[in-house]
Coordinates of C-alpha atoms in Angstrom, one line a residue:
X1 CA 3.1 56.9 48.2
X2 CA 6.7 56.8 47.2
X3 CA 7.0 53.4 48.7
X4 CA 3.9 52.0 46.8
X5 CA 5.4 53.3 43.5
X6 CA 8.6 51.6 44.1
X7 CA 6.9 48.4 45.1
X8 CA 4.9 48.5 42.0
X9 CA 8.0 49.2 39.8
X10 CA 9.7 46.3 41.5
X11 CA 6.8 44.0 40.8
X12 CA 6.6 45.0 37.1
X13 CA 10.5 44.4 36.8
X14 CA 10.1 41.0 38.2
X15 CA 7.1 40.2 35.8
X16 CA 9.2 41.4 32.8
X17 CA 12.3 39.2 34.0
X18 CA 9.9 36.1 34.4
X19 CA 8.4 36.8 31.2
X20 CA 11.8 37.1 29.4
X21 CA 13.0 33.9 31.2
X22 CA 10.1 32.0 30.2
X23 CA 10.3 32.8 26.7
X24 CA 14.1 31.9 26.6
X25 CA 13.3 28.7 28.4
X26 CA 10.7 27.6 25.8
X27 CA 13.0 28.5 23.0
X28 CA 15.6 26.4 24.6
X29 CA 13.5 23.4 25.0
X30 CA 12.3 23.9 21.4
X31 CA 15.8 23.7 20.1
X32 CA 16.6 20.9 22.6
X33 CA 13.7 18.9 21.2
X34 CA 14.5 19.5 17.6
X35 CA 18.0 18.4 17.9
X36 CA 17.3 15.2 20.2
X37 CA 14.7 14.2 17.5
X38 CA 17.3 14.4 14.7
X39 CA 19.9 12.5 16.7
X40 CA 17.5 9.6 17.4
X41 CA 16.3 9.5 14.0
X42 CA 19.5 9.3 12.2
X43 CA 22.4 8.2 14.4
X44 CA 21.8 4.7 13.6
X45 CA 20.8 4.8 10.1
X46 CA 23.0 2.7 7.7
X47 CA 22.6 0.9 4.3
X48 CA 25.8 -0.4 2.9
X49 CA 26.0 -0.2 -0.8
X50 CA 28.5 -2.9 -1.8
X51 CA 30.2 -3.4 -5.1
X52 CA 28.3 -5.2 -7.8
X53 CA 29.4 -8.7 -8.9
X54 CA 30.3 -9.0 -12.5
X55 CA 27.1 -10.8 -13.1
X56 CA 24.9 -8.3 -11.6
X57 CA 26.9 -5.3 -13.3
X58 CA 26.3 -6.9 -16.6
X59 CA 22.6 -7.4 -15.8
X60 CA 22.1 -3.9 -15.0
X61 CA 23.9 -2.7 -18.0
X62 CA 21.4 -4.4 -20.0
X63 CA 18.4 -2.8 -18.7
X64 CA 17.2 0.9 -18.9
X65 CA 17.7 3.1 -15.8
X66 CA 14.5 3.4 -13.8
X67 CA 12.5 6.4 -12.7
X68 CA 11.2 6.7 -9.2
X69 CA 8.2 8.8 -8.8
X70 CA 7.9 10.3 -5.5
X71 CA 4.8 12.0 -3.9
X72 CA 5.2 14.5 -1.2
X73 CA 2.5 15.1 1.4
X74 CA 2.2 12.0 3.9
X75 CA 4.9 10.0 1.9
X76 CA 8.0 12.2 2.2
X77 CA 6.8 14.9 4.4
X78 CA 3.5 16.2 6.4
X79 CA 2.8 19.8 6.9
X80 CA 0.0 22.1 8.4
X81 CA -0.3 25.8 7.6
X82 CA -1.3 29.0 9.9
X83 CA -4.5 28.5 12.0
X84 CA -4.7 24.7 11.4
X85 CA -3.0 22.4 13.8
X86 CA -4.0 18.7 13.0
X87 CA -4.4 16.5 16.0
X88 CA -2.0 14.1 14.3
X89 CA 0.7 16.6 15.1
X90 CA 1.8 17.1 19.0
X91 CA 1.6 20.7 19.8
X92 CA 5.0 22.2 20.4
X93 CA 6.6 19.6 17.9
X94 CA 9.1 21.6 16.0
X95 CA 8.9 21.7 12.2
X96 CA 11.9 20.8 10.1
X97 CA 11.4 23.9 8.2
X98 CA 8.8 26.9 7.5
X99 CA 7.8 27.8 4.2
X100 CA 6.3 31.2 3.5
X101 CA 4.2 31.3 0.2
X102 CA 1.5 33.5 -1.3
X103 CA -1.7 31.7 -2.3
X104 CA -4.5 34.0 -3.9
X105 CA -2.6 37.0 -2.8
X106 CA -2.7 35.9 0.9
X107 CA 0.6 35.0 2.6
X108 CA 0.5 31.5 4.1
X109 CA 2.9 29.8 6.3
X110 CA 3.6 26.1 6.2
X111 CA 5.1 24.2 8.9
X112 CA 6.7 21.0 7.3
X113 CA 7.8 17.8 9.1
X114 CA 10.0 15.5 7.3
X115 CA 9.4 11.9 7.5
X116 CA 12.0 9.9 9.6
X117 CA 15.0 9.0 7.3
X118 CA 13.9 10.9 4.2
X119 CA 17.3 12.6 3.6
X120 CA 19.1 9.5 3.9
X121 CA 16.3 7.8 1.6
X122 CA 16.8 10.3 -1.1
X123 CA 20.6 10.3 -0.9
X124 CA 20.6 6.3 -1.5
X125 CA 18.0 6.1 -4.1
X126 CA 19.1 9.0 -6.1
X127 CA 22.2 6.8 -6.9
X128 CA 20.0 4.1 -8.4
X129 CA 17.1 6.0 -10.0
X130 CA 16.1 9.1 -11.9
X131 CA 14.1 10.9 -9.2
X132 CA 10.9 12.7 -10.1
X133 CA 8.5 14.7 -7.9
X134 CA 4.8 14.3 -8.7
X135 CA 2.5 15.9 -6.1
X136 CA -1.3 16.8 -6.4
X137 CA -0.4 20.0 -4.4
X138 CA -0.3 23.6 -6.0
X139 CA 3.1 24.2 -7.5
X140 CA 4.0 27.2 -5.4
X141 CA 3.8 24.9 -2.4
X142 CA 5.2 21.8 -4.0
X143 CA 8.1 23.4 -5.7
X144 CA 9.3 25.1 -2.4
X145 CA 8.9 21.6 -0.5
X146 CA 11.0 19.8 -3.2
X147 CA 13.5 22.7 -3.1
X148 CA 14.0 22.1 0.6
X149 CA 14.2 18.2 0.2
X150 CA 16.7 18.7 -2.8
X151 CA 18.9 21.0 -0.8
X152 CA 21.0 22.1 -3.8
X153 CA 21.9 18.5 -4.6
X154 CA 20.2 18.5 -8.2
X155 CA 18.6 15.1 -7.5
X156 CA 15.0 16.4 -7.8
X157 CA 15.1 18.3 -10.8
X158 CA 12.0 16.9 -12.6
X159 CA 8.7 17.8 -10.9
X160 CA 5.0 17.8 -11.6
X161 CA 2.2 19.4 -9.9
X162 CA -1.6 19.6 -9.4
X163 CA -1.9 20.9 -13.1
X164 CA -0.2 17.8 -14.4
X165 CA -3.0 15.5 -12.7
X166 CA -6.2 14.4 -14.2
X167 CA -9.2 15.4 -12.0
X168 CA -11.7 12.7 -11.7
X169 CA -14.7 12.7 -9.3
X170 CA -13.0 15.1 -7.0
X171 CA -9.8 13.3 -6.7
X172 CA -6.4 14.1 -8.5
X173 CA -5.0 11.2 -10.6
X174 CA -1.3 11.0 -11.6
X175 CA -0.9 9.8 -15.2
X176 CA 2.5 8.2 -15.2
X177 CA 2.8 8.4 -19.0
X178 CA 3.3 12.1 -18.6
X179 CA 6.6 11.2 -16.9
X180 CA 7.7 8.6 -19.4
X181 CA 6.1 6.8 -22.3
X182 CA 7.7 3.5 -21.3
X183 CA 5.9 2.4 -18.2
X184 CA 8.1 -0.7 -17.8
X185 CA 10.7 1.5 -16.2
X186 CA 8.6 3.7 -14.0
X187 CA 7.9 3.2 -10.2
X188 CA 5.5 5.5 -8.1
X189 CA 5.8 5.7 -4.5
X190 CA 2.6 7.1 -2.9
X191 CA 0.5 6.9 0.2
X192 CA -2.8 7.4 -1.8
X193 CA -3.9 4.5 -4.1
X194 CA -6.4 6.8 -5.7
X195 CA -3.6 8.8 -7.1
X196 CA -2.0 5.9 -9.2
X197 CA -5.2 3.9 -10.0
X198 CA -4.6 4.2 -13.6
X199 CA -1.2 2.3 -13.0
X200 CA -1.4 0.1 -10.2
X201 CA 1.1 -2.3 -11.4
X202 CA 3.8 0.5 -11.2
X203 CA 2.9 1.2 -7.7
X204 CA 4.7 0.8 -4.4
X205 CA 2.2 1.4 -1.7
X206 CA 3.5 3.3 1.7
X207 CA 1.5 4.0 4.6
X208 CA 0.5 7.6 5.2
X209 CA 2.9 9.5 7.7
X210 CA 1.9 12.3 10.0
X211 CA 4.0 12.3 13.1
X212 CA 5.4 9.1 14.3
X213 CA 9.1 9.7 15.0
X214 CA 9.9 6.0 14.9
X215 CA 8.5 5.4 11.5
X216 CA 11.0 3.4 9.4
X217 CA 9.0 2.9 6.3
X218 CA 11.4 4.5 3.8
X219 CA 14.2 2.6 5.1
X220 CA 12.3 -0.7 4.8
X221 CA 11.8 0.0 1.1
X222 CA 15.5 0.2 0.4
X223 CA 16.1 -3.4 -0.2
X224 CA 13.2 -3.6 -2.5
X225 CA 14.2 -0.8 -4.6
X226 CA 17.7 -2.0 -4.8
X227 CA 16.6 -5.2 -6.2
X228 CA 13.9 -3.8 -8.5
X229 CA 16.4 -1.7 -10.6
X230 CA 17.8 -4.9 -12.0
X231 CA 14.2 -6.1 -13.5
X232 CA 13.4 -5.6 -17.3
X233 CA 9.8 -4.6 -16.4
X234 CA 9.0 -3.3 -12.9
X235 CA 5.3 -4.2 -13.4
X236 CA 6.3 -7.8 -13.6
X237 CA 7.3 -7.5 -9.9
X238 CA 4.9 -4.9 -8.4
X239 CA 1.7 -6.2 -10.0
X240 CA 2.1 -9.2 -7.4
X241 CA 1.7 -6.7 -4.7
X242 CA -2.0 -5.5 -5.6
X243 CA -3.5 -6.7 -2.4
X244 CA -1.3 -4.2 -0.3
X245 CA -2.8 -1.1 -2.1
X246 CA -6.0 -1.6 -0.1
X247 CA -4.1 -1.9 3.2
X248 CA -3.1 1.7 3.4

């Protein structure tokens, strides 16, 4: 009887040890995957900002500083909340950050994944444009995401949310005149053509992002955004890309 009890206690101890070891190993793999992903995404990122020539500097001084309006979901980030794991996100993929917000008196956790190179992208374009966040999401969520992306740098101060959109046939349209009355200096970056259908000549289309760690869409836009800030009217350039709005 005593031997059976000792054997049972021994087995229980082994199971407890294996359980703790398994949890520690899972946590270690989680941290390792997160750090490896960060290294892969950012170690080779570089976009040299060279001094402007006198001609370019004079040209830039004659035009207004442009405004770059940024969408959040599927443009700069992708997120899912408690109980919903979209098939586009591989199970076990660590989020970049977790948000805890209260919606309709219910606490909800959002697991947020940042699009590759988004931090570098924001750092660079903030030197060229006034950045504005415009999302069709609820303010309590959109504000929390913007705070994380801003990271106390003060580059995402102006923000617009669902209440600033126009609801039309079940979809939210972003009226850019709310941001600025002179649309010649306003550019919107958004994965959803329907969101900017009132101002297609001001839009830069971008493919929706969910989980691809090799995505370079934000980096690819830097040369265009660098050049666009020298134009007197952004619509004179962006209106030529209307066919691209249907590709996404």
